[in-house]
XYZ file of C-alpha atoms in Angstrom:
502
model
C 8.788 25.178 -11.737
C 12.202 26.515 -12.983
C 13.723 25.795 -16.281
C 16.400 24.301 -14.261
C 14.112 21.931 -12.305
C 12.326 20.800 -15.640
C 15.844 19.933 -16.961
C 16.710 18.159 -14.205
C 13.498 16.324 -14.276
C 13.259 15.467 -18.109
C 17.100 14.109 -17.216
C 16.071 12.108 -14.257
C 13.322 10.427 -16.252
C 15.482 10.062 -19.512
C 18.012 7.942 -17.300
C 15.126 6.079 -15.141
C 13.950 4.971 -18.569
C 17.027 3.671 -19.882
C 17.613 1.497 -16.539
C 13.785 0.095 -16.890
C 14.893 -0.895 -20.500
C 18.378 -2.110 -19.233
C 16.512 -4.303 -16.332
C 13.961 -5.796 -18.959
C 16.972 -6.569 -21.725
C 18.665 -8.565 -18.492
C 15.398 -10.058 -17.526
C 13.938 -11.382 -20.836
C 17.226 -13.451 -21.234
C 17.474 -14.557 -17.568
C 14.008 -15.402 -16.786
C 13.775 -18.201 -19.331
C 17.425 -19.398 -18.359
C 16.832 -19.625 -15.119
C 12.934 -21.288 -15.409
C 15.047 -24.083 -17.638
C 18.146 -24.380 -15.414
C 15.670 -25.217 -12.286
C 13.466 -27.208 -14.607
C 16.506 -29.651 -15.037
C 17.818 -29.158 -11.945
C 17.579 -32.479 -10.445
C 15.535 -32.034 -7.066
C 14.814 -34.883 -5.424
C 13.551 -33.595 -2.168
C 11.197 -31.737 -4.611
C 7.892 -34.044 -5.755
C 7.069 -33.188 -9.812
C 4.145 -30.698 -9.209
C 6.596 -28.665 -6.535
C 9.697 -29.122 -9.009
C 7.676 -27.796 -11.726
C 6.294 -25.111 -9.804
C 9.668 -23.954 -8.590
C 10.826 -23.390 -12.227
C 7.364 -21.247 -12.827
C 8.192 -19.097 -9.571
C 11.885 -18.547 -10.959
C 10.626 -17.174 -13.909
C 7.716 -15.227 -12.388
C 10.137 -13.830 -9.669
C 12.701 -12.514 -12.229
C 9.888 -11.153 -14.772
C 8.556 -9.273 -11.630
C 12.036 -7.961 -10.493
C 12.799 -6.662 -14.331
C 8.826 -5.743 -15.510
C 9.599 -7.522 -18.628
C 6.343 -7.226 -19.291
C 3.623 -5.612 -16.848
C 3.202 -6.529 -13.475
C -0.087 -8.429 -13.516
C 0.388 -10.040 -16.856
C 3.345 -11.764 -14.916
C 1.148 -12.385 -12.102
C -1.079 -14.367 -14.694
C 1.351 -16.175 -16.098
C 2.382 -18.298 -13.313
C -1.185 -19.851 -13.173
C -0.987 -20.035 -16.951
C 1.647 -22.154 -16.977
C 0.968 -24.193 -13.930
C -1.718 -25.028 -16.047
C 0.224 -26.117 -18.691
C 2.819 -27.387 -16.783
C 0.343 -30.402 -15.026
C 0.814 -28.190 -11.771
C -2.421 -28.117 -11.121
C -5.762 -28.389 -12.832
C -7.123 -25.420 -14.058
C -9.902 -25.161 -11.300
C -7.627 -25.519 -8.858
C -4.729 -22.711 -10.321
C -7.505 -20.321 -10.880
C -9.743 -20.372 -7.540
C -7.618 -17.994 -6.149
C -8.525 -15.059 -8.394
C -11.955 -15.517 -7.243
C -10.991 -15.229 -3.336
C -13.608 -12.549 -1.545
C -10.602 -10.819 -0.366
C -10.082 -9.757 -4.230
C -13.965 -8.326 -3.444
C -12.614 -6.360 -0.569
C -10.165 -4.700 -2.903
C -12.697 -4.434 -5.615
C -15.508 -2.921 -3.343
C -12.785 -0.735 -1.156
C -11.413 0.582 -4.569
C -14.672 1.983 -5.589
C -15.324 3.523 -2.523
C -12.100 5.176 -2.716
C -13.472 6.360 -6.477
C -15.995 8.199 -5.243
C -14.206 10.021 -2.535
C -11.771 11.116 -5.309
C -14.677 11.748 -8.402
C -16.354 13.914 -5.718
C -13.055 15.858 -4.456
C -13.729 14.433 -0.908
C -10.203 13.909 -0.317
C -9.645 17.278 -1.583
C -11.842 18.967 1.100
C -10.440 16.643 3.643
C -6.810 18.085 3.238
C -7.409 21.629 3.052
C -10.406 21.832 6.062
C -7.280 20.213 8.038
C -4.188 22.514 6.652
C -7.250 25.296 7.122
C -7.290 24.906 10.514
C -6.355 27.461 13.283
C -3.891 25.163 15.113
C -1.528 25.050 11.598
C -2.201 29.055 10.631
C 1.034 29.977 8.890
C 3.325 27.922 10.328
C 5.634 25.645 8.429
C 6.316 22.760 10.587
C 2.738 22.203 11.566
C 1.649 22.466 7.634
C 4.447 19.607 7.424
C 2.950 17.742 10.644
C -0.869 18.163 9.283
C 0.111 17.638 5.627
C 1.893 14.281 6.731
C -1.349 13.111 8.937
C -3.558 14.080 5.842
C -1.883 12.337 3.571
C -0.871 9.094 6.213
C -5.393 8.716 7.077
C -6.325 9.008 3.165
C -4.450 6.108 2.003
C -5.141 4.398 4.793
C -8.510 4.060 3.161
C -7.234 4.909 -0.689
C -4.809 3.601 -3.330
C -0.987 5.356 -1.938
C -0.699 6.963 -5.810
C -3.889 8.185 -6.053
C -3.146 10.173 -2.295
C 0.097 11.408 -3.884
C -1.407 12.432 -7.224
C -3.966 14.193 -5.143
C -1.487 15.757 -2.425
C 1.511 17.002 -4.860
C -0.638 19.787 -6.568
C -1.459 21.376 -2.919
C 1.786 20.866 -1.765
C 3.354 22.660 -5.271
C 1.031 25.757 -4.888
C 1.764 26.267 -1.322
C 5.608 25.980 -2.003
C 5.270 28.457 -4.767
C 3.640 31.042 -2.821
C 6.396 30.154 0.517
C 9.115 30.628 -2.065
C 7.849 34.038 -3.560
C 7.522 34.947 -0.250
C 11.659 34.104 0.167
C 11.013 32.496 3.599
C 11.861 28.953 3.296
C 14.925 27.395 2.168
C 14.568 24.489 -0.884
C 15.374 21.829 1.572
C 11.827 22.385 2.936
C 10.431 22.144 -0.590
C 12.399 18.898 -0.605
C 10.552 17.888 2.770
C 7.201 18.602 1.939
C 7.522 16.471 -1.388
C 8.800 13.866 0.559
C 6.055 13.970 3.180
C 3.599 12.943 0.612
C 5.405 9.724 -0.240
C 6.399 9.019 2.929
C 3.378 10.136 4.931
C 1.284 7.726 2.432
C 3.194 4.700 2.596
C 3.101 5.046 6.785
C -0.678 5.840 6.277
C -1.332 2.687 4.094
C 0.107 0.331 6.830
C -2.728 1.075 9.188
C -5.761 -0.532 7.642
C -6.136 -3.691 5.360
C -7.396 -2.132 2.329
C -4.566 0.878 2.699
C -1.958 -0.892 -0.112
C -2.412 -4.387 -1.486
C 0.358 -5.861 0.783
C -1.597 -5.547 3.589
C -4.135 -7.967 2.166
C -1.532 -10.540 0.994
C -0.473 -11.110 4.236
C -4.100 -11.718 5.694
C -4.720 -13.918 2.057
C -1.243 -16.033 2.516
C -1.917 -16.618 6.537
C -5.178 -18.078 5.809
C -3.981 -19.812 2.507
C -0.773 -21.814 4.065
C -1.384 -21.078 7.889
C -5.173 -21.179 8.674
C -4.609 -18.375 10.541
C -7.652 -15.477 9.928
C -6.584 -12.131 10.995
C -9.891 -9.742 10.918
C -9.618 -6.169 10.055
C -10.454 -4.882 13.661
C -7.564 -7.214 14.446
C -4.654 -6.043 11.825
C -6.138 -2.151 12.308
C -5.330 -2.995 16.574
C -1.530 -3.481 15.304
C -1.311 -1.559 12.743
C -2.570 1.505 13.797
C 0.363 2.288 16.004
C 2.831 1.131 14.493
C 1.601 3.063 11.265
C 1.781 6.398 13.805
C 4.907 5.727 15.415
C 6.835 5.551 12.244
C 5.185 8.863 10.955
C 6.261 10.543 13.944
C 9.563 9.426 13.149
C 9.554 10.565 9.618
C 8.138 13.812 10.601
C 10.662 14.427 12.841
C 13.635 13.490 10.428
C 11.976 15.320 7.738
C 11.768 18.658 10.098
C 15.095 18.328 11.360
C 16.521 18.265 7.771
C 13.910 20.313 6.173
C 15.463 23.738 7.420
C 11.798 25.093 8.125
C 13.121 28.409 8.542
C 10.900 30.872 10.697
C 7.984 30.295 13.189
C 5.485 32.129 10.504
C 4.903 33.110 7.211
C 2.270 35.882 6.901
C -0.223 34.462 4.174
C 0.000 30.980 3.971
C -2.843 30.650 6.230
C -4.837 32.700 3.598
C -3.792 30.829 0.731
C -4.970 27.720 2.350
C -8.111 29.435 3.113
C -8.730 30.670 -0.481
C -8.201 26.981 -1.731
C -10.533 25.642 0.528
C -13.458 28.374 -0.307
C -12.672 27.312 -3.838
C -14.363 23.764 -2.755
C -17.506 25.730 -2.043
C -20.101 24.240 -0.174
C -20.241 20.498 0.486
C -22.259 19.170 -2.207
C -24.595 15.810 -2.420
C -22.202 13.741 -4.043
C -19.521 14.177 -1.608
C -22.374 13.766 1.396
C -23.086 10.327 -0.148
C -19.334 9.046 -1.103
C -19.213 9.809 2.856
C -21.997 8.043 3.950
C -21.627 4.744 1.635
C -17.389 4.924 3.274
C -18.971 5.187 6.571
C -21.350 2.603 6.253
C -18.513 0.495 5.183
C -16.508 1.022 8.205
C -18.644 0.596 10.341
C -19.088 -2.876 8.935
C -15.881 -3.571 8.296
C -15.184 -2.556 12.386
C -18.480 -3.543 14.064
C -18.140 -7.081 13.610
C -14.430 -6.874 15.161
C -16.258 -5.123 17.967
C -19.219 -7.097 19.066
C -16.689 -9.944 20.336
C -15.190 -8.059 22.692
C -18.638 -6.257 24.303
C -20.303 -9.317 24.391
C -17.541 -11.817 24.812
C -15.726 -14.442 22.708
C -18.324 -17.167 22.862
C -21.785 -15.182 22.023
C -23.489 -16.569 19.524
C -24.838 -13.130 17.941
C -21.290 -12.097 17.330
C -20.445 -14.925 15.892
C -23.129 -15.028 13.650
C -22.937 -11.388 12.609
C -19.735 -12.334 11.990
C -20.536 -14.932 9.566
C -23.072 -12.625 7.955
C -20.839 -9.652 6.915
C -17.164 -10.474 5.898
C -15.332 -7.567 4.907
C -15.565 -8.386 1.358
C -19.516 -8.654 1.842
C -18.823 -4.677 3.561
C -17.011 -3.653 0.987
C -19.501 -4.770 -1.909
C -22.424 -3.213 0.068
C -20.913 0.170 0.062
C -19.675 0.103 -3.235
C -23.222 -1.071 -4.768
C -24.823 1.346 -2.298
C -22.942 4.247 -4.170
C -24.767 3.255 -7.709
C -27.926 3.673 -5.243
C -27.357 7.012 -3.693
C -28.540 9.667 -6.076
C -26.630 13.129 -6.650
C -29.590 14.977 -8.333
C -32.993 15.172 -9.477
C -31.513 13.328 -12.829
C -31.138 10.217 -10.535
C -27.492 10.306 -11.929
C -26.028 7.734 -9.394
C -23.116 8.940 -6.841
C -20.880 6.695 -9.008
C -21.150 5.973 -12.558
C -20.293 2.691 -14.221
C -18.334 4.599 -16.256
C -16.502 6.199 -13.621
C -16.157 2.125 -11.640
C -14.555 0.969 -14.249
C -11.734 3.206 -14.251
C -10.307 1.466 -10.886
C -7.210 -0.041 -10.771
C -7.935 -3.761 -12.096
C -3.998 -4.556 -12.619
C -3.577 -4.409 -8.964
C -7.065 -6.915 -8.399
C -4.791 -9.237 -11.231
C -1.672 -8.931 -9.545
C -2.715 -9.831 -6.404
C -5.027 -12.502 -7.477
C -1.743 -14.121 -9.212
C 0.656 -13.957 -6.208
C -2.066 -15.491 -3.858
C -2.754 -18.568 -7.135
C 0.729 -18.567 -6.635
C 1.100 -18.688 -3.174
C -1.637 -21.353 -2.428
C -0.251 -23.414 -5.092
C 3.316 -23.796 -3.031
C 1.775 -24.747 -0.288
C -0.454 -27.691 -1.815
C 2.717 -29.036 -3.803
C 4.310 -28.779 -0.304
C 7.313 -26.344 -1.946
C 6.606 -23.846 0.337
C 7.619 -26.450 3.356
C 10.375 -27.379 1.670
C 11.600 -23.821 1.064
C 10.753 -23.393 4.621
C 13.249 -26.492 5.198
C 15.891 -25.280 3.137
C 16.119 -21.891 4.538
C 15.969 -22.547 8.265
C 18.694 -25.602 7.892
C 21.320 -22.245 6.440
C 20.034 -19.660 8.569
C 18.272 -20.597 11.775
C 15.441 -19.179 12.826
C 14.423 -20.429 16.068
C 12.742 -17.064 17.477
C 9.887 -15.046 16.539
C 11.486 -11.383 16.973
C 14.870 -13.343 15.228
C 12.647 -14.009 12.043
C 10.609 -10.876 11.841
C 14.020 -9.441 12.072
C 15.203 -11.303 9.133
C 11.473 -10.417 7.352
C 11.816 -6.771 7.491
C 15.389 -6.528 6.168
C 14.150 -9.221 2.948
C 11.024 -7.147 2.517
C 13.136 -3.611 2.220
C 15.556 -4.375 0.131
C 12.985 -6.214 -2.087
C 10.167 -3.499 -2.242
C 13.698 -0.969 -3.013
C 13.696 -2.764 -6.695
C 10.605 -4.042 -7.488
C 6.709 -2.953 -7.010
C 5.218 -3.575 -2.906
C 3.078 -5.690 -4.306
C 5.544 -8.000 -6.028
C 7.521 -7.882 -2.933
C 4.816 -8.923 -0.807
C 3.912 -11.892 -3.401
C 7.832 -13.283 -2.775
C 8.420 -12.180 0.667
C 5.245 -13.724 3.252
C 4.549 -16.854 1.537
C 8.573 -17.350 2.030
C 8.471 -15.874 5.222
C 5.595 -17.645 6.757
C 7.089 -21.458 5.594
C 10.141 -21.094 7.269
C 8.107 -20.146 10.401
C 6.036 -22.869 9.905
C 8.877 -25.238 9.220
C 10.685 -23.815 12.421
C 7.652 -24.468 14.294
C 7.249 -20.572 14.924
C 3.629 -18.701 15.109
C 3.892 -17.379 11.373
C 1.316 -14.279 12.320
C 4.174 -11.887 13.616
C 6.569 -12.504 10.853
C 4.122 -12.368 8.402
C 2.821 -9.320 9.390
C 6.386 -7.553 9.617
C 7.362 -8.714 6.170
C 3.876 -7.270 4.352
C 4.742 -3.814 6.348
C 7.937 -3.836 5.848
C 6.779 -4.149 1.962
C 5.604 -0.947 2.150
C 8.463 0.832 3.099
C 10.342 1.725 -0.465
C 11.794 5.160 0.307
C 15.395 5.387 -1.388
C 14.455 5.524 -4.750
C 11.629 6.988 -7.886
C 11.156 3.528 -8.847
C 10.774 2.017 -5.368
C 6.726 2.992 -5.525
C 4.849 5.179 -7.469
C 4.463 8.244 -4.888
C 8.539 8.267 -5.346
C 8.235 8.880 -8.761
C 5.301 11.113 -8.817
C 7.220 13.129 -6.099
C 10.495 13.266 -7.831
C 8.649 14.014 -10.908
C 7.809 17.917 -9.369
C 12.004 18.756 -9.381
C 11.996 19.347 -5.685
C 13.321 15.753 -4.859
C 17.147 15.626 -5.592
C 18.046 12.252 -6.370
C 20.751 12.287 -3.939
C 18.762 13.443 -1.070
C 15.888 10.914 -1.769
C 18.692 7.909 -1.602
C 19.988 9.533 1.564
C 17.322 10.164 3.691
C 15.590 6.990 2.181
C 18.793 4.582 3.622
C 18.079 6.088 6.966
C 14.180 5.806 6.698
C 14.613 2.622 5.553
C 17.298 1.664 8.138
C 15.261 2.990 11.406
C 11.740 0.904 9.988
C 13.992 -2.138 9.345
C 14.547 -2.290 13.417
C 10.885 -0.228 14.244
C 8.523 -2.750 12.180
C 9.372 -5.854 13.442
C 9.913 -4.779 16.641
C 6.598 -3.162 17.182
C 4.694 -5.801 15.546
C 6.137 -8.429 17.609
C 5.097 -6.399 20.679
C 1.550 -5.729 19.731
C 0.981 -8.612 18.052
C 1.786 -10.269 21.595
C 0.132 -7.897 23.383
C -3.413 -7.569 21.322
C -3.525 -10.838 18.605
């Protein structure tokens, strides 16, 4: 990296820090205002818990919007002080933290460990770039780096992909750039690629970003609906393709790839994967405890449809392995899988631990949140209140609406905490408009995920405009368009499939 780029990039984070530090002096003073102003509000239409619990969601909602303090914390504060507040008893506020679909994360997160302790995602990439059908050309390492990137977070955390991804991506550019072939702007493509390519990729299955699963969590929570992971991968999956294709071919049209070939980047590749060496037991038993999961995680979704609806074996396979129960058998089947004659499991406890619990918290406290609206019935009223200003009186009218309220949230605060404010809202004014909730739902936790205008948006925006290869100016551009075109692609395509498939 130039000395220029490192200025640039010690600049950019100098003024991304002092607009963090602006956002929390704003949101220390405006989150307690605002938590007392609703708190004397008077709100008859509102019982006490619900008028309580409205103040508590004021205050939670700003606190997430400024990170006053960190994420989760704020995400356990709002059971806190529904606690405190005569909300709810504690049993009730805090049942929600224990919901199996917080197992699903836990279990899928250690799986997604010991693909990374064990470089699996590592050998993954380059075997692909590695390939004969990419050789030395630039737009197909863009195409393959983008699918790479899109199918490991379907399956792993979106930072950890991008954490992976950037260091390939930087040692390919450097040896593209000695070579005085490309242009920066294809630098600036390639960076992108990783944050874009993994926030597509994470749409596609349930455990791919914690969004995903608040949708599934908040449907069951205030709609009874269940939505299996055969069923939101059936949806998903598409959509989560068709709107890589479109950033691929945005990002090659303004990347400037320059020529057809570049002698030696196909050799570079090569020499990075020989690096790897030979694939060694540890990685041959992260893969076989993350197939065993899918397949349980899929089979179940399966059996339904070869054997029919009604069959009782499917049914009561079904009942038998949940994905949580999946995802706990593959992650205790890694402490059983031995890498040596030392018996050293393919997963230390050591090496468990080191998962990413904030995101278990903060989901745990949206969902405590979000159940507790809808048993103080101030999720139907907010369902009430919004359809009487703007009616929604269509399904493809409100995912619409959901996709635009999703965006511009997720474009200022984590996907997570934009997912936490966005479905539960989203699926009470379908309910209260007498809409199926599953469609809008669904478009509003996708729609979450797509934060591509700015470093803070999500954390592969950051890590990517980190490198120095990411003008700021470029990122906000081509992010307004990305962000535009998904805006009109999500809740169209969801609306379709979900139609055609749910």
């Amino acid at each position: 990296m130039t000395t220029t780029d490192g200025v640039g990039t010690n600049a950019g984070a100098m003024t991304q820090r002092k607009g963090i530090l602006s956002r929390r002096r704003v949101g220390i003073v405006l989150g307690p205002v605002l938590f007392a102003a609703v708190l004397i509000a008077p709100l008859p239409a509102l019982s006490s818990e619900a008028h309580r619990l409205a103040a508590i969601l004021a205050l939670v909602i700003v606190f997430w919007v400024t990170e006053v303090i960190p994420l989760p914390v704020t995400a356990l504060l709002g059971p806190v002080l529904a606690v405190l507040l005569g909300v709810a008893p504690v049993e009730t506020a805090l049942a929600p933290m224990a919901n199996p679909l917080i197992f699903l994360f836990l279990g899928s997160f250690m799986l997604s460990q010991a693909l990374f302790v064990h470089r699996v995602n590592e050998r993954i990439a380059y075997t692909l770039l590695s390939s004969s059908f990419v050789g030395a050309r630039p737009r197909r390492v863009l195409l393959t780096y983008g699918l790479v990137a899109a199918f490991l977070s379907a399956w792993m955390s979106n930072t950890a992909t991008a954490a992976m991804l950037v260091p390939i991506a930087l040692s390919l550019l450097a040896f593209m750039e000695t070579e005085g072939k490309t242009p920066p702007s294809y630098g600036t493509a390639l960076m992108l690629m990783t944050s874009y390519g993994t926030s597509r990729g994470g749409m596609a299955t349930p455990v791919g970003t914690p969004p995903n699963l608040i949708a599934v969590g908040m449907l069951a929570a205030l709609a009874g609906v269940q939505i299996s992971f055969l069923e939101w991968m059936m949806v998903a999956v598409p959509l989560s393709l068709a709107l890589l294709a479109i950033v691929t071919s945005f990002l090659i049209y303004v990347g400037g790839v320059g020529p057809g070939e570049i002698p030696g980047v196909d050799r570079v590749i090569a020499e990075r994967a020989r690096e790897l060496g030979p694939m060694r037991r540890g990685e041959r038993n992260a893969l076989i405890a993350f197939g065993v999961t899918v397949f349980l995680w899929v089979g179940p979704g399966l059996l339904p449809l070869v054997l029919g609806a009604d069959n009782d074996f499917a049914r009561q396979v079904a009942r038998m392995l949940p994905e949580s129960v999946a995802a706990l058998i593959g992650a205790v089947l890694l402490f059983f899988l031995p890498v040596s004659d030392t018996q050293r499991s393919t997963l230390t406890w050591k090496e468990a631990v080191q998962i990413d619990w904030g995101t278990l918290l903060l989901f745990g406290g949206g969902l405590a949140l979000g159940t507790l609206a809808g048993s103080t019935g101030l999720a139907e009223a907010i369902g009430r209140g919004v359809t009487n200003v703007f009616p929604a009186d269509s399904t493809l009218g409100l995912s619409f609406a959901a996709a635009v309220f999703a965006v511009l949230l997720s474009e200022t605060m984590s996907n997570t905490a934009a997912a936490n404010i966005a479905v539960p809202v989203v699926i009470s004014i379908a309910l209260a408009a007498g809409i199926d909730p599953v469609a809008p739902a669904l478009t509003a936790a996708l729609a979450a995920s797509v934060a591509d205008a700015l470093p803070v948006s999500t954390p592969p925006n950051a890590i990517v405009y980190a490198t120095g290869k990411v003008p700021i100016t470029l990122m906000v551009r081509y992010g307004v368009v990305l962000d535009g075109s998904a805006t009109i692609v999500v809740p169209a395509l969801v609306v379709l499939f979900s139609w055609l498939l749910l």
